[in-house]
Amino acid sequence: MRTQKSSNNKINTNIIKKTAKKLGFDFCGIAPATKLTTEKHRYEKWLSMKCHGKMGYLNKNLSLRFNPSLLLDNARSVISLAVNYYPAKKQNPETKYRISKYAYGKDYHLVLKEKLLHLLDHIYEQSGNVNGRAFVDSAPVMEKSWAQKAGLGWIGKNGCLIIPQYGSFVFLCELIIDIELEYDKPFQKNRCGNCTLCIEICPSGAISKEGFVNAQKCISYLNIEMKDHIDENAGHNLFNWVFGCDICQDICPWNRFARPENKNLFGINKKILDLTNKQWENLSKEKYISYIKNTNSVMTRIKYEKLKNNIQICRK
Ligand code: B12
């Protein structure tokens, strides 16, 4: 009986990993759906230091965040998936106004949710009596910690999950399901070693020596997640980044392994990448709607007025 169960687990695991590859996920690892205790302590310390700024949602649903069984009854396995998004095309080099690589194409939430639901359907068809839930960024799920536990990589000093031989330009997402599978070993080592390049280069000093990212100082918090307009008098500087920031990832030596995404999962929004300085500065609401809103760009995370404010701050 026991052997039968473990051979079923193995078959299910192999099928899930093969299907994930077919659907375009670059990495797939699986961890048992246990409570996260070490992470909880670090997270609470992070909150107590007010590193979350005004992202009030990070201070809510704490019990769910560290206990997958509260997200899904009888949760047994967390399937952690990663997709490379390193783009094949660069932004117009003459443009002063920078956007983060994660915004070069279609919104990853939309692209990955669809793929996750296909994978979940496949698991239902294959294994019958299974319940599961799919997550991309949208719920209280510790995505980087699960990826580390599922053996994908380690959490670097820059606060990003780094995959050896690949780097950190990957999106993460998960399925939590109520059947047991074969589990991967957690990624044990932190391979950042003595390197402190990301800490030194971050122009706003957002990364502490212990590897805590203080979102309140992080450029991508200031220009995306902080919904208020930037107060120039508070000394905030966006260092030419109008949406997100890649400074701490571009400098990371592990990202020399980054290879351009070749499955065209997210596409390339040429209209945005090719904008000249003048076009950025004169961006009208109509252009915002046609270039950003109507193209399912992740840049719709900020309203037109916020984008204009970011451009204004960078213009000086
Ligand atoms: C809030 C948030 C932010 C905040 C805070 C950033 C941060 N580093 O946490 C802001 C707005 C600044 C942000 C920015 C970005 N984000 Co963001 N963000 C999130 C979000 C929604 C939650 C992350 C979170 O809980 N942070 C709070 C901190 C405390 O948690 P944590 O870093 O996970 O830390 C825990 C563990 O790392 C662990 N830990 C860390 N180090 C160590 C060391 C030891 C020894 C131990 C024991 C434990 C440990 O303990 C910590 C506490 O529990 C996730 C999605 C999700 N649901 O997970 C995306 C996510 C982390 N973001 C993502 C991305 C792409 C970005 C940007 C690159 C976007 C951009 N280009 O502008 C930047 C990168 C900035 C940076 N250097 O981190 C990706 C990262 C992919 C990856 N490879 O890691 C995620 C996973 C979204 C996704 N689905 O793909 N983000």
CSV table of C-alpha atoms in Angstrom, one decimal, residues 10-290:
chain,number,residue,atom,x,y,z
A,10,LYS,CA,6.3,9.9,-8.2
A,11,ILE,CA,4.1,9.5,-11.3
A,12,ASN,CA,2.0,12.6,-10.5
A,13,THR,CA,5.1,14.6,-9.8
A,14,ASN,CA,6.7,13.7,-13.1
A,15,ILE,CA,3.6,14.5,-15.0
A,16,ILE,CA,3.2,17.9,-13.3
A,17,LYS,CA,6.8,18.8,-14.0
A,18,LYS,CA,6.6,17.7,-17.6
A,19,THR,CA,3.3,19.6,-18.2
A,20,ALA,CA,4.7,22.7,-16.5
A,21,LYS,CA,7.6,22.7,-19.0
A,22,LYS,CA,5.3,22.2,-21.9
A,23,LEU,CA,3.2,25.2,-20.8
A,24,GLY,CA,6.3,27.4,-20.8
A,25,PHE,CA,7.3,27.5,-17.1
A,26,ASP,CA,11.1,27.4,-17.0
A,27,PHE,CA,11.5,26.0,-13.5
A,28,CYS,CA,9.2,23.9,-11.3
A,29,GLY,CA,10.0,22.7,-7.8
A,30,ILE,CA,7.8,21.2,-5.1
A,31,ALA,CA,7.8,21.7,-1.3
A,32,PRO,CA,5.6,20.2,1.4
A,33,ALA,CA,3.0,22.7,2.5
A,34,THR,CA,4.2,23.2,6.0
A,35,LYS,CA,4.0,26.3,8.2
A,36,LEU,CA,6.8,28.9,7.6
A,37,THR,CA,8.3,29.8,11.0
A,38,THR,CA,11.7,31.3,10.4
A,39,GLU,CA,10.3,33.5,7.6
A,40,LYS,CA,7.5,34.6,9.9
A,41,HIS,CA,10.0,36.0,12.4
A,42,ARG,CA,12.0,37.8,9.7
A,43,TYR,CA,8.8,39.2,8.2
A,44,GLU,CA,7.5,40.5,11.5
A,45,LYS,CA,10.8,42.2,12.1
A,46,TRP,CA,10.6,43.8,8.6
A,47,LEU,CA,7.1,45.0,9.4
A,48,SER,CA,8.1,46.4,12.8
A,49,MET,CA,10.8,48.4,11.1
A,50,LYS,CA,8.0,49.9,8.9
A,51,CYS,CA,9.8,48.6,5.7
A,52,HIS,CA,6.5,48.0,4.0
A,53,GLY,CA,5.7,51.8,3.9
A,54,LYS,CA,2.1,52.3,2.9
A,55,MET,CA,1.5,48.8,1.5
A,56,GLY,CA,-1.0,48.1,4.2
A,57,TYR,CA,-2.0,44.8,2.6
A,58,LEU,CA,1.4,43.3,3.7
A,59,ASN,CA,0.4,43.8,7.3
A,60,LYS,CA,-2.9,41.9,6.9
A,61,ASN,CA,-3.8,38.2,6.8
A,62,LEU,CA,-0.5,37.3,8.5
A,63,SER,CA,-1.8,33.9,9.7
A,64,LEU,CA,-2.6,33.0,6.1
A,65,ARG,CA,0.7,34.1,4.8
A,66,PHE,CA,2.6,31.6,6.9
A,67,ASN,CA,0.2,28.7,6.9
A,68,PRO,CA,-0.8,27.3,3.5
A,69,SER,CA,-3.6,25.2,5.1
A,70,LEU,CA,-5.4,28.5,5.8
A,71,LEU,CA,-5.3,29.2,2.0
A,72,LEU,CA,-6.5,25.7,1.0
A,73,ASP,CA,-8.1,23.0,3.3
A,74,ASN,CA,-5.8,20.1,3.7
A,75,ALA,CA,-3.0,21.7,1.8
A,76,ARG,CA,-0.2,19.2,1.2
A,77,SER,CA,2.1,20.5,-1.6
A,78,VAL,CA,3.3,23.9,-2.9
A,79,ILE,CA,4.3,23.8,-6.5
A,80,SER,CA,6.6,26.7,-7.2
A,81,LEU,CA,7.1,27.9,-10.7
A,82,ALA,CA,9.4,30.4,-12.3
A,83,VAL,CA,9.4,32.0,-15.7
A,84,ASN,CA,12.3,33.9,-17.3
A,85,TYR,CA,11.4,37.4,-18.4
A,86,TYR,CA,14.7,38.8,-19.5
A,87,PRO,CA,13.8,40.7,-22.6
A,88,ALA,CA,15.3,40.2,-26.0
A,89,LYS,CA,15.0,43.9,-26.9
A,90,LYS,CA,16.3,47.0,-25.0
A,91,GLN,CA,14.7,50.3,-24.4
A,92,ASN,CA,15.7,53.1,-26.7
A,93,PRO,CA,19.2,53.9,-25.5
A,94,GLU,CA,18.8,57.6,-26.1
A,95,THR,CA,15.8,57.8,-23.7
A,96,LYS,CA,16.6,59.1,-20.3
A,97,TYR,CA,13.4,57.8,-18.8
A,98,ARG,CA,13.8,54.2,-17.7
A,99,ILE,CA,11.3,51.5,-17.2
A,100,SER,CA,12.0,48.2,-15.5
A,101,LYS,CA,12.4,45.1,-17.7
A,102,TYR,CA,9.5,43.4,-16.0
A,103,ALA,CA,7.3,46.0,-17.8
A,104,TYR,CA,8.6,45.5,-21.3
A,105,GLY,CA,5.7,43.3,-22.3
A,106,LYS,CA,2.2,42.1,-21.2
A,107,ASP,CA,1.3,42.0,-17.6
A,108,TYR,CA,2.7,38.8,-16.1
A,109,HIS,CA,-0.2,38.4,-13.7
A,110,LEU,CA,-2.5,37.8,-16.7
A,111,VAL,CA,-0.1,35.6,-18.7
A,112,LEU,CA,0.9,33.4,-15.7
A,113,LYS,CA,-2.5,33.0,-14.1
A,114,GLU,CA,-3.8,31.5,-17.4
A,115,LYS,CA,-0.9,29.1,-17.5
A,116,LEU,CA,-1.3,28.1,-13.9
A,117,LEU,CA,-5.0,27.4,-14.4
A,118,HIS,CA,-4.1,25.1,-17.4
A,119,LEU,CA,-1.7,23.3,-15.2
A,120,LEU,CA,-4.3,22.9,-12.5
A,121,ASP,CA,-6.8,21.6,-15.0
A,122,HIS,CA,-4.3,19.1,-16.1
A,123,ILE,CA,-3.7,17.9,-12.6
A,124,TYR,CA,-7.5,17.6,-12.0
A,125,GLU,CA,-7.8,15.5,-15.2
A,126,GLN,CA,-4.8,13.3,-14.3
A,127,SER,CA,-5.3,12.8,-10.6
A,128,GLY,CA,-9.1,13.1,-10.2
A,129,ASN,CA,-9.9,13.9,-6.6
A,130,VAL,CA,-7.7,16.9,-6.1
A,131,ASN,CA,-8.3,20.5,-4.9
A,132,GLY,CA,-6.0,23.3,-5.6
A,133,ARG,CA,-5.5,27.1,-5.9
A,134,ALA,CA,-3.4,29.2,-8.2
A,135,PHE,CA,-1.4,32.3,-7.0
A,136,VAL,CA,0.5,35.0,-8.9
A,137,ASP,CA,1.5,37.8,-6.6
A,138,SER,CA,-2.1,38.5,-5.7
A,139,ALA,CA,-2.5,36.7,-2.3
A,140,PRO,CA,-0.6,36.5,1.0
A,141,VAL,CA,1.8,33.9,-0.3
A,142,MET,CA,5.6,34.1,0.5
A,143,GLU,CA,6.6,33.5,-3.1
A,144,LYS,CA,10.4,33.7,-2.8
A,145,SER,CA,10.4,31.6,0.4
A,146,TRP,CA,8.4,28.9,-1.4
A,147,ALA,CA,10.7,29.0,-4.4
A,148,GLN,CA,13.7,28.5,-2.1
A,149,LYS,CA,12.0,25.7,-0.2
A,150,ALA,CA,11.2,24.0,-3.6
A,151,GLY,CA,14.9,24.1,-4.5
A,152,LEU,CA,14.7,26.8,-7.2
A,153,GLY,CA,17.3,29.1,-5.8
A,154,TRP,CA,18.2,31.4,-2.9
A,155,ILE,CA,17.0,34.8,-1.8
A,156,GLY,CA,19.8,37.3,-2.6
A,157,LYS,CA,20.9,40.3,-0.7
A,158,ASN,CA,19.0,42.4,-3.2
A,159,GLY,CA,15.7,40.8,-2.0
A,160,CYS,CA,15.2,38.7,-5.2
A,161,LEU,CA,15.1,35.0,-5.8
A,162,ILE,CA,18.2,34.1,-7.7
A,163,ILE,CA,18.4,30.9,-9.7
A,164,PRO,CA,21.9,29.6,-10.3
A,165,GLN,CA,23.0,29.6,-14.0
A,166,TYR,CA,20.0,31.9,-14.7
A,167,GLY,CA,19.8,34.9,-12.4
A,168,SER,CA,16.9,36.8,-11.0
A,169,PHE,CA,14.9,38.1,-13.9
A,170,VAL,CA,12.2,35.6,-13.3
A,171,PHE,CA,8.6,35.8,-12.2
A,172,LEU,CA,7.3,33.5,-9.5
A,173,CYS,CA,3.9,31.8,-9.1
A,174,GLU,CA,2.5,28.8,-7.2
A,175,LEU,CA,-0.2,26.1,-7.1
A,176,ILE,CA,-1.2,24.9,-3.6
A,177,ILE,CA,-2.8,21.5,-3.8
A,178,ASP,CA,-4.2,18.9,-1.4
A,179,ILE,CA,-2.3,15.8,-2.6
A,180,GLU,CA,1.2,14.7,-1.6
A,181,LEU,CA,3.9,14.7,-4.2
A,182,GLU,CA,7.6,14.0,-4.3
A,183,TYR,CA,9.4,16.9,-2.8
A,184,ASP,CA,12.5,18.7,-3.9
A,185,LYS,CA,15.3,19.6,-1.5
A,186,PRO,CA,15.3,23.2,-0.3
A,187,PHE,CA,18.1,25.3,-1.8
A,188,GLN,CA,20.3,25.5,1.2
A,189,LYS,CA,23.1,27.8,0.3
A,190,ASN,CA,23.1,31.6,0.0
A,191,ARG,CA,25.5,32.1,-2.9
A,192,CYS,CA,25.8,35.8,-2.6
A,193,GLY,CA,29.0,35.3,-0.6
A,194,ASN,CA,30.8,38.4,0.3
A,195,CYS,CA,29.4,40.3,-2.6
A,196,THR,CA,27.8,43.6,-1.7
A,197,LEU,CA,27.4,45.2,-5.1
A,198,CYS,CA,23.7,45.6,-4.9
A,199,ILE,CA,23.9,47.2,-1.5
A,200,GLU,CA,26.6,49.6,-2.6
A,201,ILE,CA,25.0,50.6,-5.9
A,202,CYS,CA,21.4,51.2,-4.8
A,203,PRO,CA,21.2,55.0,-5.1
A,204,SER,CA,18.5,55.3,-2.5
A,205,GLY,CA,20.2,53.1,0.1
A,206,ALA,CA,17.2,50.7,0.2
A,207,ILE,CA,19.1,47.5,1.0
A,208,SER,CA,20.5,46.9,4.5
A,209,LYS,CA,23.6,44.8,5.2
A,210,GLU,CA,21.4,42.0,6.5
A,211,GLY,CA,19.6,41.8,3.2
A,212,PHE,CA,16.5,43.6,4.2
A,213,VAL,CA,14.9,45.6,1.4
A,214,ASN,CA,13.4,48.7,2.9
A,215,ALA,CA,10.5,49.3,0.5
A,216,GLN,CA,10.0,52.9,1.7
A,217,LYS,CA,13.3,53.8,0.1
A,218,CYS,CA,13.2,51.4,-2.9
A,219,ILE,CA,12.7,53.3,-6.2
A,220,SER,CA,10.1,50.7,-7.4
A,221,TYR,CA,8.0,51.4,-4.3
A,222,LEU,CA,8.2,55.1,-4.8
A,223,ASN,CA,7.3,55.1,-8.5
A,224,ILE,CA,4.7,52.3,-8.4
A,225,GLU,CA,3.4,51.0,-5.1
A,226,MET,CA,3.3,54.3,-3.2
A,227,LYS,CA,0.1,55.6,-4.7
A,228,ASP,CA,0.6,59.3,-3.5
A,229,HIS,CA,2.5,61.6,-5.7
A,230,ILE,CA,6.2,62.0,-4.9
A,231,ASP,CA,7.0,64.8,-2.5
A,232,GLU,CA,10.1,66.5,-4.0
A,233,ASN,CA,10.6,68.4,-0.8
A,234,ALA,CA,11.0,65.0,1.1
A,235,GLY,CA,14.2,64.6,-1.0
A,236,HIS,CA,12.9,61.6,-3.0
A,237,ASN,CA,14.8,61.0,-6.2
A,238,LEU,CA,13.9,58.5,-8.9
A,239,PHE,CA,17.2,58.5,-10.7
A,240,ASN,CA,15.5,58.5,-14.1
A,241,TRP,CA,13.3,55.5,-13.3
A,242,VAL,CA,9.6,56.3,-14.2
A,243,PHE,CA,8.3,52.7,-13.6
A,244,GLY,CA,10.1,50.2,-11.4
A,245,CYS,CA,13.9,49.9,-11.2
A,246,ASP,CA,16.4,47.3,-12.1
A,247,ILE,CA,19.6,48.7,-10.6
A,248,CYS,CA,20.2,46.1,-7.9
A,249,GLN,CA,19.5,43.3,-10.4
A,250,ASP,CA,21.5,44.7,-13.4
A,251,ILE,CA,24.6,44.8,-11.1
A,252,CYS,CA,24.2,41.3,-9.8
A,253,PRO,CA,27.0,39.0,-11.1
A,254,TRP,CA,24.5,36.1,-11.3
A,255,ASN,CA,22.6,38.0,-13.9
A,256,ARG,CA,25.4,37.6,-16.4
A,257,PHE,CA,23.7,34.2,-16.9
A,258,ALA,CA,20.5,35.9,-18.0
A,259,ARG,CA,19.3,34.7,-21.4
A,260,PRO,CA,16.7,36.5,-23.4
A,261,GLU,CA,13.2,34.9,-23.1
A,262,ASN,CA,12.7,33.1,-26.4
A,263,LYS,CA,9.1,31.8,-26.0
A,264,ASN,CA,7.7,35.3,-26.5
A,265,LEU,CA,5.3,34.8,-23.5
A,266,PHE,CA,5.0,38.4,-22.7
A,267,GLY,CA,5.7,40.0,-26.1
A,268,ILE,CA,7.5,43.3,-26.4
A,269,ASN,CA,5.7,46.6,-26.2
A,270,LYS,CA,7.6,48.5,-28.8
A,271,LYS,CA,5.5,51.6,-28.5
A,272,ILE,CA,6.7,52.1,-24.9
A,273,LEU,CA,10.3,51.0,-25.5
A,274,ASP,CA,10.8,53.3,-28.4
A,275,LEU,CA,9.5,56.5,-26.8
A,276,THR,CA,11.9,59.4,-27.1
A,277,ASN,CA,12.6,61.9,-24.3
A,278,LYS,CA,10.2,64.4,-25.9
A,279,GLN,CA,7.5,61.8,-26.2
A,280,TRP,CA,7.8,60.8,-22.6
A,281,GLU,CA,7.6,64.4,-21.5
A,282,ASN,CA,4.6,65.2,-23.6
A,283,LEU,CA,2.8,61.9,-22.9
A,284,SER,CA,-1.0,62.6,-23.2
A,285,LYS,CA,-3.8,60.6,-21.5
A,286,GLU,CA,-4.8,59.3,-25.0
A,287,LYS,CA,-1.3,57.9,-25.6
A,288,TYR,CA,-1.3,56.4,-22.1
A,289,ILE,CA,-4.5,54.6,-22.9
A,290,SER,CA,-3.4,53.4,-26.3
